[in-house]
mmCIF file of C-alpha atoms in Angstrom:
data_model
loop_
_atom_site.group_PDB
_atom_site.id
_atom_site.type_symbol
_atom_site.label_atom_id
_atom_site.label_comp_id
_atom_site.label_asym_id
_atom_site.label_seq_id
_atom_site.Cartn_x
_atom_site.Cartn_y
_atom_site.Cartn_z
ATOM 1 C CA UNK A 1 33.534 23.224 -3.343
ATOM 2 C CA UNK A 2 31.348 23.513 -6.457
ATOM 3 C CA UNK A 3 32.353 19.991 -7.488
ATOM 4 C CA UNK A 4 31.292 18.615 -4.072
ATOM 5 C CA UNK A 5 27.951 20.409 -4.354
ATOM 6 C CA UNK A 6 27.314 18.985 -7.833
ATOM 7 C CA UNK A 7 28.187 15.442 -6.715
ATOM 8 C CA UNK A 8 26.026 15.798 -3.585
ATOM 9 C CA UNK A 9 23.122 17.091 -5.680
ATOM 10 C CA UNK A 10 23.480 14.205 -8.118
ATOM 11 C CA UNK A 11 23.496 11.651 -5.297
ATOM 12 C CA UNK A 12 20.408 13.290 -3.779
ATOM 13 C CA UNK A 13 18.595 13.163 -7.148
ATOM 14 C CA UNK A 14 19.374 9.460 -7.493
ATOM 15 C CA UNK A 15 18.077 8.787 -3.965
ATOM 16 C CA UNK A 16 14.939 10.905 -4.308
ATOM 17 C CA UNK A 17 12.940 8.596 -6.584
ATOM 18 C CA UNK A 18 13.089 4.818 -6.741
ATOM 19 C CA UNK A 19 10.737 1.859 -6.867
ATOM 20 C CA UNK A 20 10.919 -0.945 -4.359
ATOM 21 C CA UNK A 21 9.744 -4.388 -5.447
ATOM 22 C CA UNK A 22 8.284 -6.093 -2.412
ATOM 23 C CA UNK A 23 8.535 -9.872 -1.922
ATOM 24 C CA UNK A 24 5.557 -11.985 -2.938
ATOM 25 C CA UNK A 25 4.827 -15.583 -3.755
ATOM 26 C CA UNK A 26 3.016 -14.508 -6.924
ATOM 27 C CA UNK A 27 3.250 -11.340 -8.991
ATOM 28 C CA UNK A 28 4.790 -8.455 -7.075
ATOM 29 C CA UNK A 29 2.980 -5.211 -6.327
ATOM 30 C CA UNK A 30 5.436 -2.342 -6.776
ATOM 31 C CA UNK A 31 5.504 0.273 -4.021
ATOM 32 C CA UNK A 32 6.842 3.626 -5.208
ATOM 33 C CA UNK A 33 8.798 5.529 -2.588
ATOM 34 C CA UNK A 34 9.817 9.166 -3.096
ATOM 35 C CA UNK A 35 11.788 11.411 -0.762
ATOM 36 C CA UNK A 36 10.835 15.072 -1.059
ATOM 37 C CA UNK A 37 13.222 18.000 -0.763
ATOM 38 C CA UNK A 38 11.886 18.776 2.724
ATOM 39 C CA UNK A 39 12.654 15.244 3.955
ATOM 40 C CA UNK A 40 9.202 13.666 3.790
ATOM 41 C CA UNK A 41 8.927 10.151 2.390
ATOM 42 C CA UNK A 42 5.896 9.515 0.148
ATOM 43 C CA UNK A 43 4.867 5.954 -0.664
ATOM 44 C CA UNK A 44 2.134 4.602 -2.923
ATOM 45 C CA UNK A 45 0.918 1.391 -4.541
ATOM 46 C CA UNK A 46 -2.054 0.097 -6.470
ATOM 47 C CA UNK A 47 -3.356 -2.825 -4.402
ATOM 48 C CA UNK A 48 -6.189 -3.828 -6.761
ATOM 49 C CA UNK A 49 -6.385 -3.140 -10.495
ATOM 50 C CA UNK A 50 -9.649 -3.448 -12.449
ATOM 51 C CA UNK A 51 -11.061 -6.289 -10.320
ATOM 52 C CA UNK A 52 -14.427 -7.587 -11.575
ATOM 53 C CA UNK A 53 -14.894 -10.660 -9.362
ATOM 54 C CA UNK A 54 -14.246 -11.771 -5.797
ATOM 55 C CA UNK A 55 -10.542 -11.594 -4.969
ATOM 56 C CA UNK A 56 -8.304 -12.607 -2.070
ATOM 57 C CA UNK A 57 -6.127 -9.566 -2.710
ATOM 58 C CA UNK A 58 -2.384 -9.689 -2.250
ATOM 59 C CA UNK A 59 -0.367 -8.903 0.868
ATOM 60 C CA UNK A 60 2.012 -5.956 0.574
ATOM 61 C CA UNK A 61 4.845 -5.346 3.051
ATOM 62 C CA UNK A 62 4.421 -1.926 4.642
ATOM 63 C CA UNK A 63 6.770 -2.663 7.584
ATOM 64 C CA UNK A 64 5.432 0.060 9.857
ATOM 65 C CA UNK A 65 5.257 2.907 7.313
ATOM 66 C CA UNK A 66 2.391 4.949 8.621
ATOM 67 C CA UNK A 67 0.083 6.776 8.527
ATOM 68 C CA UNK A 68 -1.426 5.915 5.149
ATOM 69 C CA UNK A 69 -4.756 5.773 3.365
ATOM 70 C CA UNK A 70 -6.350 3.211 1.091
ATOM 71 C CA UNK A 71 -8.829 4.577 -1.450
ATOM 72 C CA UNK A 72 -11.206 2.080 -3.083
ATOM 73 C CA UNK A 73 -13.070 3.035 -6.277
ATOM 74 C CA UNK A 74 -15.364 1.332 -8.772
ATOM 75 C CA UNK A 75 -17.679 -0.478 -6.342
ATOM 76 C CA UNK A 76 -21.164 -0.830 -7.820
ATOM 77 C CA UNK A 77 -22.422 -3.885 -5.941
ATOM 78 C CA UNK A 78 -19.519 -5.459 -4.051
ATOM 79 C CA UNK A 79 -17.839 -5.624 -0.643
ATOM 80 C CA UNK A 80 -14.200 -4.614 -0.115
ATOM 81 C CA UNK A 81 -12.419 -5.534 3.121
ATOM 82 C CA UNK A 82 -9.213 -4.050 4.514
ATOM 83 C CA UNK A 83 -6.993 -6.693 6.133
ATOM 84 C CA UNK A 84 -3.785 -6.214 8.120
ATOM 85 C CA UNK A 85 -1.201 -8.471 9.744
ATOM 86 C CA UNK A 86 1.869 -8.121 11.939
ATOM 87 C CA UNK A 87 3.169 -11.618 11.183
ATOM 88 C CA UNK A 88 6.941 -11.775 10.859
ATOM 89 C CA UNK A 89 6.560 -13.504 7.466
ATOM 90 C CA UNK A 90 4.195 -12.819 4.574
ATOM 91 C CA UNK A 91 0.805 -14.477 5.128
ATOM 92 C CA UNK A 92 -0.662 -16.565 2.321
ATOM 93 C CA UNK A 93 -2.871 -14.443 0.074
ATOM 94 C CA UNK A 94 -5.704 -16.867 0.893
ATOM 95 C CA UNK A 95 -5.311 -16.021 4.621
ATOM 96 C CA UNK A 96 -7.395 -13.035 5.630
ATOM 97 C CA UNK A 97 -5.827 -12.299 9.047
ATOM 98 C CA UNK A 98 -7.321 -9.284 10.859
ATOM 99 C CA UNK A 99 -9.958 -6.798 9.666
ATOM 100 C CA UNK A 100 -8.691 -3.317 10.486
ATOM 101 C CA UNK A 101 -11.009 -2.413 13.400
ATOM 102 C CA UNK A 102 -10.841 1.383 13.589
ATOM 103 C CA UNK A 103 -11.832 1.819 9.941
ATOM 104 C CA UNK A 104 -14.692 -0.657 9.908
ATOM 105 C CA UNK A 105 -14.504 -4.110 8.422
ATOM 106 C CA UNK A 106 -15.809 -3.399 4.925
ATOM 107 C CA UNK A 107 -16.864 -0.928 2.238
ATOM 108 C CA UNK A 108 -19.940 -1.445 0.063
ATOM 109 C CA UNK A 109 -19.460 1.838 -1.818
ATOM 110 C CA UNK A 110 -16.406 3.794 -2.946
ATOM 111 C CA UNK A 111 -14.528 5.072 0.071
ATOM 112 C CA UNK A 112 -11.282 5.462 1.963
ATOM 113 C CA UNK A 113 -9.665 3.976 5.043
ATOM 114 C CA UNK A 114 -7.093 5.875 7.135
ATOM 115 C CA UNK A 115 -4.567 3.614 8.847
ATOM 116 C CA UNK A 116 -2.712 5.259 11.721
ATOM 117 C CA UNK A 117 -1.337 2.161 13.434
ATOM 118 C CA UNK A 118 1.949 0.578 12.337
ATOM 119 C CA UNK A 119 1.373 -2.725 10.527
ATOM 120 C CA UNK A 120 3.706 -5.048 8.628
ATOM 121 C CA UNK A 121 1.317 -6.332 5.967
ATOM 122 C CA UNK A 122 -1.804 -4.908 4.313
ATOM 123 C CA UNK A 123 -4.221 -6.023 1.598
ATOM 124 C CA UNK A 124 -7.689 -5.308 0.239
ATOM 125 C CA UNK A 125 -9.901 -8.268 -0.611
ATOM 126 C CA UNK A 126 -13.204 -8.370 -2.450
ATOM 127 C CA UNK A 127 -15.346 -10.756 -0.401
ATOM 128 C CA UNK A 128 -18.605 -10.322 -2.343
ATOM 129 C CA UNK A 129 -19.086 -9.215 -5.938
ATOM 130 C CA UNK A 130 -22.010 -8.580 -8.266
ATOM 131 C CA UNK A 131 -20.876 -5.596 -10.350
ATOM 132 C CA UNK A 132 -18.249 -2.883 -10.697
ATOM 133 C CA UNK A 133 -14.607 -2.581 -11.725
ATOM 134 C CA UNK A 134 -12.692 -2.130 -8.497
ATOM 135 C CA UNK A 135 -9.364 -0.445 -7.863
ATOM 136 C CA UNK A 136 -7.590 0.175 -4.548
ATOM 137 C CA UNK A 137 -4.793 2.707 -4.050
ATOM 138 C CA UNK A 138 -2.452 3.054 -1.080
ATOM 139 C CA UNK A 139 -0.834 6.415 -0.306
ATOM 140 C CA UNK A 140 1.160 7.560 2.698
ATOM 141 C CA UNK A 141 3.654 10.068 3.994
ATOM 142 C CA UNK A 142 6.206 9.714 6.760
ATOM 143 C CA UNK A 143 9.182 11.761 7.921
#
């Protein structure tokens, strides 16, 4: 019985933390997924890293994991837009699909969006830029 418990614990430890590389036409954005001891699944990704120009952003497959938040930092004079899609295949990064309506279409200062609806794809784009070094972080929890 002790041997079974040790093997089960080892298997659980292996399953608790892993990184999922999501498909992308260009560089991939890693989404880290962690299962907690109480059964919750935490997921996170950095959608934008040190952006200092306009940017199309990059679509990330969320496949209905919700709810989640997107926190945007580093805006001095710029506009960040949250975009979502439920297309069955990954949209082109140059396609901007749908502005998430319940959060407002854009941020012109550091802020956070809360996404409660299931979506397949999400991205943050910088549609206007004058100054700042912009980062965008996705974080969510599901059971």
